[in-house]
Amino acid sequence: MNLAALKGVGGVCCAVVAAGVLALPHYSTDLWPALVLLFIGLGILGMPIVEQLTGVAGGAPGAARRVRPSPHLLEGAVQGLPQAVIVLNDEKVALWNTAAERLFGWSARETVGRPLPFALGGGAVPSDAAEAAPRPRTKAGLPIDVAVVSSLLRDPQGRVTGRMLVFMDPAALARPEDRDASLASLLEAANPIGVAASSATDISTVLAIRNRLQIQNHVASVSRALSRLAPSAEVMKTVGEAALSLGKADRAAVYLRHPDGAVSCPWSRGLSEAYIAQVIRYAKAIADGRIMDWTKPDLLEISGRGIEGSAPLLYSDVADLPHGAAVPKLTQVEGYRALANWPLTREAEILGLVSCYYNAPRKWTEIEQESFRAFCLAAADAIDNGRRYDEQAQRAADLEVFFDLSKRLRVAQNPEAIYPILVGQAMDLLRAEKGMLFLLEPKGAGFKCVYMAGLPPEARGEAFPTSGSAFGKVAATGAPYRTDNLGGEPLPIWLNAYRSIGPAAIVPVRSETEIIGTLALGRDRGPAARPFADAEIRLLEGIADIGGTAVRRAKLFQNLENSYLQMVLSLARTMDARDHYTSGHSERIAVWAEEVARALGCDEAAVQEIRWGALLHDIGKIGVPDEILRKPSNLTEEEWAVMRQHPVIGEEILASTDRMRGVARIVRHHQEKWNGTGYPDKLRGQEIPLGARILAVVDSYSAITDDRPYKKARSHEAAIAELRRCAGTQFDPEVVDAFRRVVHRARAQPGRAQ
């Protein structure tokens, strides 16, 4: 029999004896012995109650040992929650609330004391907040779209006693009021079943669970936000704002490590530009996954100590750091007291840091560190995905650029039209203030600048040797050249005009088989000048390759067209030579037609077409027999029918090449009349091309003032009078007036051929 039983038996005996004595009717002597005996018995019986009350008040030294946490407290707290809650002990179900029964279809009777009856994500139950079960299943095997948060349960000595799984609607994680509802309900449900009468250990356990759930729910919601594919800039903003909220920081920044070892700060909040600039200046190198230690004064870094792996650097009070560390020096600029540097690591590579700044000293709990490390893992993956997103977007943009450039180059009619398109497109895309296109002269003896933008006029059209410059080196080796300050390098005297160029990029221009020149871009010199990045060099090389092929083909096509035109022009001269009376006729009217076209405001392309039309307007007479063409008397109606075919024949000869389509149209219609009585199509007024209307006037003037087999030449005055008389019927009046002014001005010039 134990001590409690003995106490109970003794107390009952004492109380019964005393009560019996006092009840005797004949007993009237001294009552004290009986009363003492009664009080002893009652005292023995009431001792456990006193001990219990004393223990609750905290007076008994062994209270914590005797009074254990009520096993019903947590059960009562979670049964009323709307979220499904499962508590595991030794990987077996210890608690399965009503909401879990509704969600999964299993009852508590079927699950308590047994392993989980379902698989989370097809495998083991997640052990902490860094893991997540994607799709748990119901008793019927159907997947459920819920988010699960796993939390370790510990006893007062810190030993793990089990795990709690809370299943929540994923949409609710994004709403703070819904996210914390389960936590508030946990405490509210616990109060009616005796929280006030429980030990302090029970209350601290519930508060610890509440804090852990709050943090882990926050991490889960942030992880979901980071799992969405987005551009790097958007990812940086999400990471930075989440760090501010999750770390409860006053200020925050995201620092990134680039492949070349440089450090940048794409996002910050609450930090001055001067401070960020100093941090970047201190963070001169991040190499081999390690941020250099502050003990190396030439490589001071963000935190003051070397960072390796995923372990954070936490400074509860930066004022306690050594005098030579970087952080105290930076603190003088910004004035913070506590600093947490959380590495963003992925596959053992440090991508950068998330830095949280605090205006007062502070310490970080275990759950805070655990949760922030989980957040950093998700943030590192998101940053890597953001970079890949940017790369894909850049590749798509590059393809669009190349497509647009190719389309624009296809419509260019000659190399001279290609040059400004090529240089201008490259300058716009790479945000350069200066652009230059150099082509090699025959046999590679030197360069000629065929197009330039953003440089002094004296540099335009400049030719210089290939040797002695970076341009010649690129042409010789085929390798691109990049410099941060071209104007500061030793340059030959013939490149003095390039002294204003700071960052520069030079790439070879290739045709199908050889290098034909170089394409160069430059930015203005100055401390803020941005060097050309690797991606920009690759883009410039692609533009140069497309441009080189286009220039080469345009030159070949131009040479072919020139050969064709020379042949056609030779035929036209041959036609003039068939009639010694009209020898040189085409060259003479070409001069007049060109001047009239300019007087009427035609652009240079139109002027050129009109000049070619004047030179070639009679080429169709190659199909007219000599007996008709050189007949000294008037032609018969049948002979006129043959003669009227020469504009159509001329058009057919010229229209076989694209470049001469406009010229062919002028040749076809140069015998049309303003009133619609001409040939071959009887066009009238503005329907007749302007070049053909000009040609009709100057050709008639020449016919009047030249000797012909069937008539003698007439004077200039007579010719002008005839043109004025026929203006509005045969000729365009506006063209006649322009021709009169041109001829009058020309005849007034001394020495000008009349």
PDB file of C-alpha atoms in Angstrom, residues 564 567-568 571 616-617 619-623 644-658 660-661 663-669 680:
ATOM      1  CA  TYR A 564      22.503  45.750-117.363  1.00  0.00           C
ATOM      2  CA  MET A 567      24.049  47.586-121.840  1.00  0.00           C
ATOM      3  CA  VAL A 568      20.632  49.245-122.137  1.00  0.00           C
ATOM      4  CA  LEU A 571      21.461  50.232-126.953  1.00  0.00           C
ATOM      5  CA  LEU A 616      16.000  55.552-122.411  1.00  0.00           C
ATOM      6  CA  HIS A 617      12.674  56.904-123.693  1.00  0.00           C
ATOM      7  CA  ILE A 619      14.883  52.495-126.622  1.00  0.00           C
ATOM      8  CA  GLY A 620      11.693  50.854-127.895  1.00  0.00           C
ATOM      9  CA  LYS A 621      12.468  52.149-131.388  1.00  0.00           C
ATOM     10  CA  ILE A 622      14.822  49.189-131.668  1.00  0.00           C
ATOM     11  CA  GLY A 623      11.701  47.318-132.771  1.00  0.00           C
ATOM     12  CA  ARG A 644       3.206  54.023-131.719  1.00  0.00           C
ATOM     13  CA  GLN A 645       4.367  50.636-130.375  1.00  0.00           C
ATOM     14  CA  HIS A 646       7.840  51.886-129.400  1.00  0.00           C
ATOM     15  CA  PRO A 647       6.797  53.050-125.857  1.00  0.00           C
ATOM     16  CA  VAL A 648       5.353  49.577-125.157  1.00  0.00           C
ATOM     17  CA  ILE A 649       8.470  47.852-126.487  1.00  0.00           C
ATOM     18  CA  GLY A 650      10.649  50.161-124.378  1.00  0.00           C
ATOM     19  CA  GLU A 651       8.680  49.301-121.231  1.00  0.00           C
ATOM     20  CA  GLU A 652       9.054  45.569-121.877  1.00  0.00           C
ATOM     21  CA  ILE A 653      12.825  45.928-122.206  1.00  0.00           C
ATOM     22  CA  LEU A 654      13.218  47.930-118.971  1.00  0.00           C
ATOM     23  CA  ALA A 655      10.666  46.239-116.701  1.00  0.00           C
ATOM     24  CA  SER A 656      12.719  43.016-116.523  1.00  0.00           C
ATOM     25  CA  THR A 657      14.755  44.505-113.626  1.00  0.00           C
ATOM     26  CA  ASP A 658      13.156  45.710-110.388  1.00  0.00           C
ATOM     27  CA  MET A 660      13.912  50.035-113.605  1.00  0.00           C
ATOM     28  CA  ARG A 661      10.182  49.476-112.960  1.00  0.00           C
ATOM     29  CA  VAL A 663      11.650  54.150-115.368  1.00  0.00           C
ATOM     30  CA  ALA A 664       9.743  51.663-117.527  1.00  0.00           C
ATOM     31  CA  ARG A 665       6.449  53.305-116.512  1.00  0.00           C
ATOM     32  CA  ILE A 666       7.754  56.743-117.572  1.00  0.00           C
ATOM     33  CA  VAL A 667       8.914  55.362-120.920  1.00  0.00           C
ATOM     34  CA  ARG A 668       5.520  53.730-121.595  1.00  0.00           C
ATOM     35  CA  HIS A 669       3.527  56.929-121.008  1.00  0.00           C
ATOM     36  CA  PRO A 680      -0.689  53.821-125.845  1.00  0.00           C
TER      37      PRO A 680
END
